Tab-separated table of C-alpha atoms in Angstrom:
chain	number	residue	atom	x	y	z
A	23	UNK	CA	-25.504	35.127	10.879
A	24	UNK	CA	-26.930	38.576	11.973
A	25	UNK	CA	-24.970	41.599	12.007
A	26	UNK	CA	-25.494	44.085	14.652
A	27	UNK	CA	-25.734	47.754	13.621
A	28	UNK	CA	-26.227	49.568	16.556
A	29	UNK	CA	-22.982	51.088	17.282
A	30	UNK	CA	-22.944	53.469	14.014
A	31	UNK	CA	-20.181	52.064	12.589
A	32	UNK	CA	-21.636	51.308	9.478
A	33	UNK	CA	-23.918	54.220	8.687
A	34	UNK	CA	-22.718	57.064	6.068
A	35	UNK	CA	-20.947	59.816	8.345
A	36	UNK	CA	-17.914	62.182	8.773
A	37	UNK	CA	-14.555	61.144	8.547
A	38	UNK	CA	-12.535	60.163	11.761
A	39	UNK	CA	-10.341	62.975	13.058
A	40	UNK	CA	-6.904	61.373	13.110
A	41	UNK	CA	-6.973	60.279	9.492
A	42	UNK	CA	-7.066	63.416	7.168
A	43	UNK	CA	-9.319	63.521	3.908
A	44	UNK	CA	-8.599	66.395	1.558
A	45	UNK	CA	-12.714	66.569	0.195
A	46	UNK	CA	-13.427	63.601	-1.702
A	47	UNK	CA	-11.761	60.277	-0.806
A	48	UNK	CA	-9.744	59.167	-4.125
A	49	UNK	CA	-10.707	55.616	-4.396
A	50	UNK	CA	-7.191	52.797	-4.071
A	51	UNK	CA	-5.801	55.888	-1.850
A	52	UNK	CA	-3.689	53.766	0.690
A	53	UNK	CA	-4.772	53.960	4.441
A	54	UNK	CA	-1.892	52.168	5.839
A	55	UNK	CA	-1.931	48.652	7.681
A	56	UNK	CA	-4.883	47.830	9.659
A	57	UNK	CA	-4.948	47.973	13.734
A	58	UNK	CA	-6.486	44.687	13.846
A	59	UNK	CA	-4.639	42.573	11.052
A	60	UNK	CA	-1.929	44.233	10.516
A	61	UNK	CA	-2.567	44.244	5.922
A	62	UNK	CA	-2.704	47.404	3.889
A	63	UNK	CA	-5.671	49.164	3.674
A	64	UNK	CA	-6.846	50.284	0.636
A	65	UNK	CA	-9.492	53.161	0.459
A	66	UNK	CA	-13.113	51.697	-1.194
A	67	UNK	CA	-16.073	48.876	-0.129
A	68	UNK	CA	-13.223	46.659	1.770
A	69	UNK	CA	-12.520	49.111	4.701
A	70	UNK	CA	-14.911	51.114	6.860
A	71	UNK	CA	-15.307	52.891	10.520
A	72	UNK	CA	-14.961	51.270	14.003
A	73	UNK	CA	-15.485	53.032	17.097
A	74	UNK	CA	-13.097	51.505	19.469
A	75	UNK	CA	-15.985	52.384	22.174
A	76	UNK	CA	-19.410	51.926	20.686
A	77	UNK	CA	-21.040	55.098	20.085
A	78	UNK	CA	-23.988	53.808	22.066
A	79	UNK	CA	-22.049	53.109	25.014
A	80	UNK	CA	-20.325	57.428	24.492
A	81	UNK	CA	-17.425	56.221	22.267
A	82	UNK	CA	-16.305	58.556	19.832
A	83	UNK	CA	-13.005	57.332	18.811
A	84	UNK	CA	-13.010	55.938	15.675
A	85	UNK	CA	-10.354	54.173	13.019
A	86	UNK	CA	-10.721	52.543	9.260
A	87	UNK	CA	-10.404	48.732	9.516
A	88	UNK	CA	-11.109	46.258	7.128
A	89	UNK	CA	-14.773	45.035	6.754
A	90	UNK	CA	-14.060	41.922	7.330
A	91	UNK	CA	-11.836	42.288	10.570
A	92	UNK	CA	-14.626	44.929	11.501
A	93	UNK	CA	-17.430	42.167	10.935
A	94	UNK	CA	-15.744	39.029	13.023
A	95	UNK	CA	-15.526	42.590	15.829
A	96	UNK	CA	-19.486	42.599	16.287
A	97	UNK	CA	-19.421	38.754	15.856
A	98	UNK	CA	-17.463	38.093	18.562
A	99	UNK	CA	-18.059	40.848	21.199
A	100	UNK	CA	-21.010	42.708	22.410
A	101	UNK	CA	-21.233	46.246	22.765
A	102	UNK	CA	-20.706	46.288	26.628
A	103	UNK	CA	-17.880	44.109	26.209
A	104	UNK	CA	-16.480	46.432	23.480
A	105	UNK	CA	-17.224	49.344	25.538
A	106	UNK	CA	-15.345	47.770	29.111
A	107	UNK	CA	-12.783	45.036	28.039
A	108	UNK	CA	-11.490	45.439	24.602
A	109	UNK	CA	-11.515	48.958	23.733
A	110	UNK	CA	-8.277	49.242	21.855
A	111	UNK	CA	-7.018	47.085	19.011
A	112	UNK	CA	-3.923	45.606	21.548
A	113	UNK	CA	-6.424	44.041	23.831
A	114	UNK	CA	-8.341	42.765	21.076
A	115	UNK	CA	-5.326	40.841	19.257
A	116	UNK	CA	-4.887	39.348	22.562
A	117	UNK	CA	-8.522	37.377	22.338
A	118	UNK	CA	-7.874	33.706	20.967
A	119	UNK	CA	-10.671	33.949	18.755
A	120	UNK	CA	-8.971	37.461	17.404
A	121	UNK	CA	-5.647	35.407	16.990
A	122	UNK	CA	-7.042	32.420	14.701
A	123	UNK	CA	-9.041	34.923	12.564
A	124	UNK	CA	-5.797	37.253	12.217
A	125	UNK	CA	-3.947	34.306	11.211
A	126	UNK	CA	-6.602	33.223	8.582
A	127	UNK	CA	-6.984	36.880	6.952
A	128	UNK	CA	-3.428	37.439	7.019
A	129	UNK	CA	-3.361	35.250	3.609
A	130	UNK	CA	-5.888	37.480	1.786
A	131	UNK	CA	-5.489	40.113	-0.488
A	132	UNK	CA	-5.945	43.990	1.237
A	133	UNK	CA	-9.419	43.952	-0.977
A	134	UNK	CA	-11.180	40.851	0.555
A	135	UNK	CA	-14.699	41.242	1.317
A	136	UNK	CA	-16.293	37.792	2.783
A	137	UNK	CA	-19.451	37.125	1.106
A	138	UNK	CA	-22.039	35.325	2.170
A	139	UNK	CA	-22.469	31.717	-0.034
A	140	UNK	CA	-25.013	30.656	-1.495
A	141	UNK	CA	-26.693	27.405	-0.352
A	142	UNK	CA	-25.856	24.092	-1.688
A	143	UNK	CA	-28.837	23.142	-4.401
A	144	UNK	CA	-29.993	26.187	-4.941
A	145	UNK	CA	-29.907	28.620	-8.141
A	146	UNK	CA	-30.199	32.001	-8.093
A	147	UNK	CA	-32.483	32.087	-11.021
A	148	UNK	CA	-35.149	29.426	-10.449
A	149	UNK	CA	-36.567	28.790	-6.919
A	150	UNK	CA	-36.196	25.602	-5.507
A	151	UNK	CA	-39.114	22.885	-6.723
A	152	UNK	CA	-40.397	20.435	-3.947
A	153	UNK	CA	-40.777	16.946	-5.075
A	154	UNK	CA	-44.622	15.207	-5.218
């Protein structure tokens, strides 16, 4: 599955301006719960930046979420839709496919990253041999 990178979410760049940072961000520093899933965020690789109105489409709001609620966002929704229907995290917890996926993360720890599997057959360290 592709990920789309357009918005800016995702790219190295200045904090958001209603969370403070005191110069450089102390690593397990606690964020508070997240808008979409309601767990503790914890400061490191498992949360990042969401503009609630893609910077493409003039947004400049923007929140930590988790990666993985952030992720399922761009899965689900294009950037117009983002940008017209569901620009705030209420209308987005609304969505049924934002409701199953809130119930399903709801069980992991504040940490969880998804990551991708590996196929079925296939090791890492030697390529896959076709038969003759």
């Amino acid at each position: 599955m592709m990920l789309r990178r357009t918005c800016g979410c995702f790219r190295n760049s200045a904090p958001p301006k209603d969370i403070p940072v005191n110069g450089k961000s102390a690593p397990g520093r606690s964020l508070g719960p997240s808008p979409i899933c309601g767990r503790e965020m914890v400061d490191g690789p498992s949360v990042n930046r969401h503009h609630w109105v893609p910077k493409s489409k003039g947004g400049d709001q923007a929140s930590y979420i988790h990666v993985v609620c952030h992720r399922m966002l761009h899965r689900t929704f294009s950037e117009s839709e983002l940008a017209t229907e569901y620009a705030t995290p209420e209308v987005l917890r609304d969505h049924p496919d934002i409701e199953n996926f809130v119930r399903w993360v709801r069980r992991k720890p504040p940490q969880f990253i998804d990551r991708a599997k590996v196929p079925r057959g296939r090791n890492k360290r030697r390529p896959h041999r076709r038969r003759r």
